[in-house]
mmCIF file of C-alpha atoms in Angstrom:
data_model
loop_
_atom_site.group_PDB
_atom_site.id
_atom_site.type_symbol
_atom_site.label_atom_id
_atom_site.label_comp_id
_atom_site.label_asym_id
_atom_site.label_seq_id
_atom_site.Cartn_x
_atom_site.Cartn_y
_atom_site.Cartn_z
ATOM 1 C CA GLY A 25 0.000 0.000 0.000
ATOM 2 C CA GLN A 26 0.897 3.627 -0.357
ATOM 3 C CA GLN A 27 2.827 4.841 2.687
ATOM 4 C CA LEU A 28 2.019 8.359 3.705
ATOM 5 C CA ASN A 29 4.641 10.815 4.940
ATOM 6 C CA GLN A 30 3.496 12.227 8.243
ATOM 7 C CA SER A 31 5.327 14.961 10.115
ATOM 8 C CA PRO A 32 6.523 15.795 12.595
ATOM 9 C CA GLN A 33 7.354 12.394 14.033
ATOM 10 C CA SER A 34 6.961 13.718 17.582
ATOM 11 C CA MET A 35 6.100 16.924 19.387
ATOM 12 C CA PHE A 36 6.697 18.013 22.954
ATOM 13 C CA ILE A 37 4.689 21.093 23.875
ATOM 14 C CA GLN A 38 3.306 22.987 26.832
ATOM 15 C CA GLU A 39 -0.351 23.028 27.743
ATOM 16 C CA GLY A 40 -2.167 25.834 25.961
ATOM 17 C CA GLU A 41 -0.003 25.800 22.839
ATOM 18 C CA ASP A 42 -1.391 25.137 19.392
ATOM 19 C CA VAL A 43 -0.250 22.081 17.438
ATOM 20 C CA SER A 44 -0.005 21.482 13.721
ATOM 21 C CA MET A 45 0.826 18.250 11.904
ATOM 22 C CA ASN A 46 0.548 17.221 8.283
ATOM 23 C CA CYS A 47 0.496 14.298 5.951
ATOM 24 C CA THR A 48 1.572 14.052 2.307
ATOM 25 C CA SER A 49 1.301 11.397 -0.352
ATOM 26 C CA SER A 50 2.570 10.871 -3.876
ATOM 27 C CA SER A 51 -0.875 9.541 -4.816
ATOM 28 C CA ILE A 52 -4.239 11.237 -4.645
ATOM 29 C CA PHE A 53 -6.931 10.151 -2.228
ATOM 30 C CA ASN A 54 -10.674 10.713 -2.183
ATOM 31 C CA THR A 55 -10.858 10.651 1.592
ATOM 32 C CA TRP A 56 -8.561 11.741 4.389
ATOM 33 C CA LEU A 57 -9.100 10.552 7.939
ATOM 34 C CA TRP A 58 -7.403 11.548 11.170
ATOM 35 C CA TYR A 59 -7.228 9.117 14.091
ATOM 36 C CA LYS A 60 -5.913 9.348 17.626
ATOM 37 C CA GLN A 61 -4.492 6.355 19.454
ATOM 38 C CA ASP A 62 -4.066 6.255 23.213
ATOM 39 C CA PRO A 63 -1.591 3.785 24.759
ATOM 40 C CA GLY A 64 -2.955 0.257 24.710
ATOM 41 C CA GLU A 65 -6.024 1.232 22.718
ATOM 42 C CA GLY A 66 -7.201 1.097 19.151
ATOM 43 C CA PRO A 67 -7.289 4.183 16.895
ATOM 44 C CA VAL A 68 -10.300 6.437 17.370
ATOM 45 C CA LEU A 69 -11.623 8.496 14.488
ATOM 46 C CA LEU A 70 -11.336 12.249 15.011
ATOM 47 C CA ILE A 71 -12.200 13.844 11.682
ATOM 48 C CA ALA A 72 -13.150 12.614 8.221
ATOM 49 C CA LEU A 73 -12.636 14.737 5.086
ATOM 50 C CA TYR A 74 -14.347 13.923 1.796
ATOM 51 C CA LYS A 75 -13.784 16.859 -0.524
ATOM 52 C CA ALA A 76 -10.658 18.657 -1.785
ATOM 53 C CA GLY A 77 -10.297 21.988 -0.001
ATOM 54 C CA GLU A 78 -12.698 20.954 2.761
ATOM 55 C CA LEU A 79 -12.014 22.400 6.200
ATOM 56 C CA THR A 80 -13.690 20.564 9.094
ATOM 57 C CA SER A 81 -13.633 21.161 12.833
ATOM 58 C CA ASN A 82 -14.323 18.922 15.794
ATOM 59 C CA GLY A 83 -14.065 20.973 18.966
ATOM 60 C CA ARG A 84 -10.491 22.210 19.256
ATOM 61 C CA LEU A 85 -9.429 20.136 16.266
ATOM 62 C CA THR A 86 -9.441 21.411 12.702
ATOM 63 C CA ALA A 87 -8.415 19.440 9.647
ATOM 64 C CA GLN A 88 -8.162 20.299 5.971
ATOM 65 C CA PHE A 89 -8.209 18.222 2.807
ATOM 66 C CA GLY A 90 -5.516 19.615 0.502
ATOM 67 C CA ILE A 91 -6.563 21.020 -2.858
ATOM 68 C CA THR A 92 -4.192 18.686 -4.704
ATOM 69 C CA ARG A 93 -5.795 15.724 -2.861
ATOM 70 C CA LYS A 94 -2.293 14.621 -1.922
ATOM 71 C CA ASP A 95 -2.088 16.170 1.515
ATOM 72 C CA SER A 96 -3.943 16.987 4.694
ATOM 73 C CA PHE A 97 -3.201 18.747 7.933
ATOM 74 C CA LEU A 98 -4.535 18.654 11.473
ATOM 75 C CA ASN A 99 -4.444 21.526 13.943
ATOM 76 C CA ILE A 100 -5.136 21.300 17.659
ATOM 77 C CA SER A 101 -5.744 24.583 19.417
ATOM 78 C CA ALA A 102 -5.089 25.304 23.096
ATOM 79 C CA SER A 103 -3.704 21.851 23.843
ATOM 80 C CA ILE A 104 -4.528 20.102 27.121
ATOM 81 C CA PRO A 105 -2.864 17.108 28.824
ATOM 82 C CA SER A 106 -5.506 14.666 27.561
ATOM 83 C CA ASP A 107 -4.423 15.452 23.975
ATOM 84 C CA VAL A 108 -1.408 13.228 24.613
ATOM 85 C CA GLY A 109 -1.291 10.288 22.225
ATOM 86 C CA ILE A 110 -0.318 9.273 18.727
ATOM 87 C CA TYR A 111 -2.120 10.917 15.833
ATOM 88 C CA PHE A 112 -2.388 9.064 12.540
ATOM 89 C CA CYS A 113 -3.447 10.324 9.161
ATOM 90 C CA ALA A 114 -5.008 7.868 6.740
ATOM 91 C CA GLY A 115 -5.898 8.198 3.080
ATOM 92 C CA GLN A 116 -8.447 6.184 1.183
ATOM 93 C CA LEU A 117 -9.080 6.003 -2.525
ATOM 94 C CA HIS A 118 -12.531 4.435 -2.580
ATOM 95 C CA SER A 119 -15.186 3.425 -0.095
ATOM 96 C CA GLY A 120 -14.460 0.009 1.358
ATOM 97 C CA TYR A 121 -10.824 0.074 0.353
ATOM 98 C CA ALA A 122 -8.160 -0.310 2.984
ATOM 99 C CA LEU A 123 -6.745 2.761 4.645
ATOM 100 C CA ASN A 124 -3.178 3.841 3.917
ATOM 101 C CA PHE A 125 -1.681 5.080 7.167
ATOM 102 C CA GLY A 126 1.074 7.500 8.053
ATOM 103 C CA LYS A 127 3.567 6.437 10.724
ATOM 104 C CA GLY A 128 2.037 8.750 13.291
ATOM 105 C CA THR A 129 2.863 11.899 15.236
ATOM 106 C CA SER A 130 3.503 11.336 18.929
ATOM 107 C CA LEU A 131 2.248 14.283 20.978
ATOM 108 C CA LEU A 132 3.336 14.985 24.527
ATOM 109 C CA VAL A 133 1.764 17.846 26.467
ATOM 110 C CA THR A 134 3.220 19.114 29.726
ATOM 111 C CA PRO A 135 1.002 20.917 32.247
ATOM 112 C CA ASN B 12 -23.551 -0.948 21.075
ATOM 113 C CA ALA B 13 -20.178 -2.485 21.894
ATOM 114 C CA GLY B 14 -18.773 -1.455 18.503
ATOM 115 C CA VAL B 15 -15.818 -3.606 17.500
ATOM 116 C CA THR B 16 -14.556 -6.161 19.999
ATOM 117 C CA GLN B 17 -11.522 -8.432 19.809
ATOM 118 C CA THR B 18 -10.552 -11.558 21.689
ATOM 119 C CA PRO B 19 -8.180 -12.341 23.197
ATOM 120 C CA LYS B 20 -6.543 -9.111 24.380
ATOM 121 C CA PHE B 21 -3.154 -10.723 24.963
ATOM 122 C CA ARG B 22 -1.528 -13.962 23.877
ATOM 123 C CA VAL B 23 1.911 -15.539 23.982
ATOM 124 C CA LEU B 24 2.675 -18.291 21.500
ATOM 125 C CA LYS B 25 5.659 -20.498 20.859
ATOM 126 C CA THR B 26 7.077 -20.705 17.354
ATOM 127 C CA GLY B 27 5.051 -23.154 15.288
ATOM 128 C CA GLN B 28 1.877 -22.970 17.366
ATOM 129 C CA SER B 29 -1.405 -21.937 15.823
ATOM 130 C CA MET B 30 -4.158 -19.652 17.013
ATOM 131 C CA THR B 31 -7.225 -17.738 15.898
ATOM 132 C CA LEU B 32 -8.048 -14.124 16.686
ATOM 133 C CA LEU B 33 -11.715 -13.231 16.778
ATOM 134 C CA CYS B 34 -13.226 -9.916 15.758
ATOM 135 C CA ALA B 35 -16.891 -9.109 16.239
ATOM 136 C CA GLN B 36 -18.888 -5.992 15.320
ATOM 137 C CA ASP B 37 -22.464 -5.068 16.140
ATOM 138 C CA MET B 38 -22.835 -2.111 13.779
ATOM 139 C CA ASN B 39 -24.155 -4.174 10.850
ATOM 140 C CA HIS B 40 -21.102 -3.192 8.804
ATOM 141 C CA GLU B 41 -20.460 -4.842 5.478
ATOM 142 C CA TYR B 42 -16.665 -4.449 5.391
ATOM 143 C CA MET B 43 -14.161 -5.779 7.896
ATOM 144 C CA TYR B 44 -10.379 -5.555 8.029
ATOM 145 C CA TRP B 45 -7.385 -6.956 9.877
ATOM 146 C CA TYR B 46 -4.332 -4.732 10.383
ATOM 147 C CA ARG B 47 -1.076 -5.201 12.223
ATOM 148 C CA GLN B 48 0.825 -2.440 13.967
ATOM 149 C CA ASP B 49 4.546 -2.611 14.658
ATOM 150 C CA PRO B 50 6.631 -0.102 16.671
ATOM 151 C CA GLY B 51 7.126 3.180 14.838
ATOM 152 C CA MET B 52 4.869 2.088 12.016
ATOM 153 C CA GLY B 53 1.401 2.901 10.929
ATOM 154 C CA LEU B 54 -1.105 0.134 10.490
ATOM 155 C CA ARG B 55 -0.646 -2.306 7.624
ATOM 156 C CA LEU B 56 -3.482 -4.286 6.100
ATOM 157 C CA ILE B 57 -3.310 -8.079 6.346
ATOM 158 C CA HIS B 58 -6.647 -9.224 4.885
ATOM 159 C CA TYR B 59 -10.061 -7.734 4.428
ATOM 160 C CA SER B 60 -13.626 -8.724 3.608
ATOM 161 C CA VAL B 61 -16.319 -6.854 1.701
ATOM 162 C CA GLY B 62 -19.096 -9.182 2.741
ATOM 163 C CA GLU B 63 -20.077 -12.453 4.324
ATOM 164 C CA GLY B 64 -18.258 -15.333 2.679
ATOM 165 C CA THR B 65 -15.719 -13.142 0.858
ATOM 166 C CA THR B 66 -12.114 -12.321 1.737
ATOM 167 C CA ALA B 67 -9.175 -10.691 -0.017
ATOM 168 C CA LYS B 68 -5.463 -10.198 0.579
ATOM 169 C CA GLY B 69 -4.037 -6.950 1.810
ATOM 170 C CA GLU B 70 -0.511 -5.603 1.929
ATOM 171 C CA VAL B 71 1.048 -8.237 4.253
ATOM 172 C CA PRO B 72 -1.025 -11.453 3.966
ATOM 173 C CA ASP B 73 1.717 -14.106 4.177
ATOM 174 C CA GLY B 74 1.423 -16.446 7.155
ATOM 175 C CA TYR B 75 -2.211 -15.510 7.854
ATOM 176 C CA ASN B 76 -5.599 -16.821 6.829
ATOM 177 C CA VAL B 77 -9.037 -15.354 7.409
ATOM 178 C CA SER B 78 -12.666 -16.382 7.311
ATOM 179 C CA ARG B 79 -15.952 -14.459 7.331
ATOM 180 C CA LEU B 80 -18.661 -17.072 7.822
ATOM 181 C CA LYS B 81 -20.977 -14.623 9.572
ATOM 182 C CA LYS B 82 -21.392 -10.948 8.739
ATOM 183 C CA GLN B 83 -20.592 -9.815 12.263
ATOM 184 C CA ASN B 84 -17.440 -11.914 12.708
ATOM 185 C CA PHE B 85 -14.043 -11.881 11.043
ATOM 186 C CA LEU B 86 -11.456 -14.455 12.109
ATOM 187 C CA LEU B 87 -7.692 -14.160 11.658
ATOM 188 C CA GLY B 88 -5.703 -17.388 11.821
ATOM 189 C CA LEU B 89 -2.012 -18.065 12.255
ATOM 190 C CA GLU B 90 -1.302 -21.652 11.200
ATOM 191 C CA SER B 91 2.340 -21.765 12.291
ATOM 192 C CA ALA B 92 3.362 -18.726 14.305
ATOM 193 C CA ALA B 93 6.751 -17.104 13.729
ATOM 194 C CA PRO B 94 8.571 -14.455 15.816
ATOM 195 C CA SER B 95 8.090 -11.990 12.930
ATOM 196 C CA GLN B 96 4.369 -12.143 13.676
ATOM 197 C CA THR B 97 4.865 -10.566 17.091
ATOM 198 C CA SER B 98 2.725 -7.472 16.786
ATOM 199 C CA VAL B 99 -0.460 -5.742 17.823
ATOM 200 C CA TYR B 100 -3.403 -6.787 15.684
ATOM 201 C CA PHE B 101 -6.352 -4.502 15.063
ATOM 202 C CA CYS B 102 -9.666 -5.304 13.537
ATOM 203 C CA ALA B 103 -11.804 -2.616 11.904
ATOM 204 C CA SER B 104 -15.169 -2.405 10.206
ATOM 205 C CA SER B 105 -17.001 0.049 7.983
ATOM 206 C CA TYR B 106 -19.883 0.731 5.631
ATOM 207 C CA THR B 107 -23.514 0.309 6.444
ATOM 208 C CA LEU B 108 -25.775 -0.057 3.423
ATOM 209 C CA LEU B 109 -28.406 2.226 4.913
ATOM 210 C CA ASP B 110 -25.971 5.000 5.917
ATOM 211 C CA LEU B 111 -23.968 6.007 2.878
ATOM 212 C CA SER B 112 -22.735 9.193 4.535
ATOM 213 C CA GLN B 113 -20.232 7.261 6.628
ATOM 214 C CA ASN B 114 -19.137 4.619 4.206
ATOM 215 C CA TYR B 115 -15.472 5.629 4.261
ATOM 216 C CA GLU B 116 -14.996 5.651 8.012
ATOM 217 C CA GLN B 117 -13.408 2.659 9.653
ATOM 218 C CA TYR B 118 -13.939 1.889 13.328
ATOM 219 C CA PHE B 119 -11.303 -0.038 15.225
ATOM 220 C CA GLY B 120 -11.301 -2.583 18.017
ATOM 221 C CA PRO B 121 -9.009 -2.352 21.071
ATOM 222 C CA GLY B 122 -6.364 -4.676 19.660
ATOM 223 C CA THR B 123 -4.782 -8.042 20.421
ATOM 224 C CA ARG B 124 -1.191 -8.061 21.598
ATOM 225 C CA LEU B 125 0.550 -11.174 20.336
ATOM 226 C CA THR B 126 4.053 -12.286 21.251
ATOM 227 C CA VAL B 127 5.679 -15.234 19.506
ATOM 228 C CA THR B 128 8.741 -16.655 21.255
#
């Protein structure tokens, strides 16, 4: 499968700071998904994007589907300690197809 | 709804032993998937199923077999475990015929942590 390039690999920030991470691919996707994984748990869906240029928010999280359909970014505003975890981007070409995952961004937030 | 459940949560096998991982979903999803996750990696697809009685190979299918005899269950089998199969295995499901608005979104189980010695 197509491996996505996700950056940064890790982030260490203070509570209250904003966070930005992105994902790029050499192939186009029709859907971009962002997941969060807590230690010992499965990935949990945060935001789904279905249209190029789409900007979608979920609370303090905002994600955008790149116009070229080859990239996406996720922003977290005013981070809090419970934002700690690994964030994965995933691209999908068609409904039902497998997801192509990035390697994840590990986020640590200090109080 | 329990969502996606996996059993067992943990397992230790010796090289050459066999085992079956069970995934169950109660969301009436058509599609089900098995992924493995290794340290520092994203998830990689092992096998998937687009409906009861159908299965297909994913990115890393070697050493695994699957079956989907019932719509709500998807089984992953290791016939002869190898240390390279030490990993965390995740099951996911998606796509409800009556809810096309969410047909791209996959929902994951809590994972099975397998160690092969």
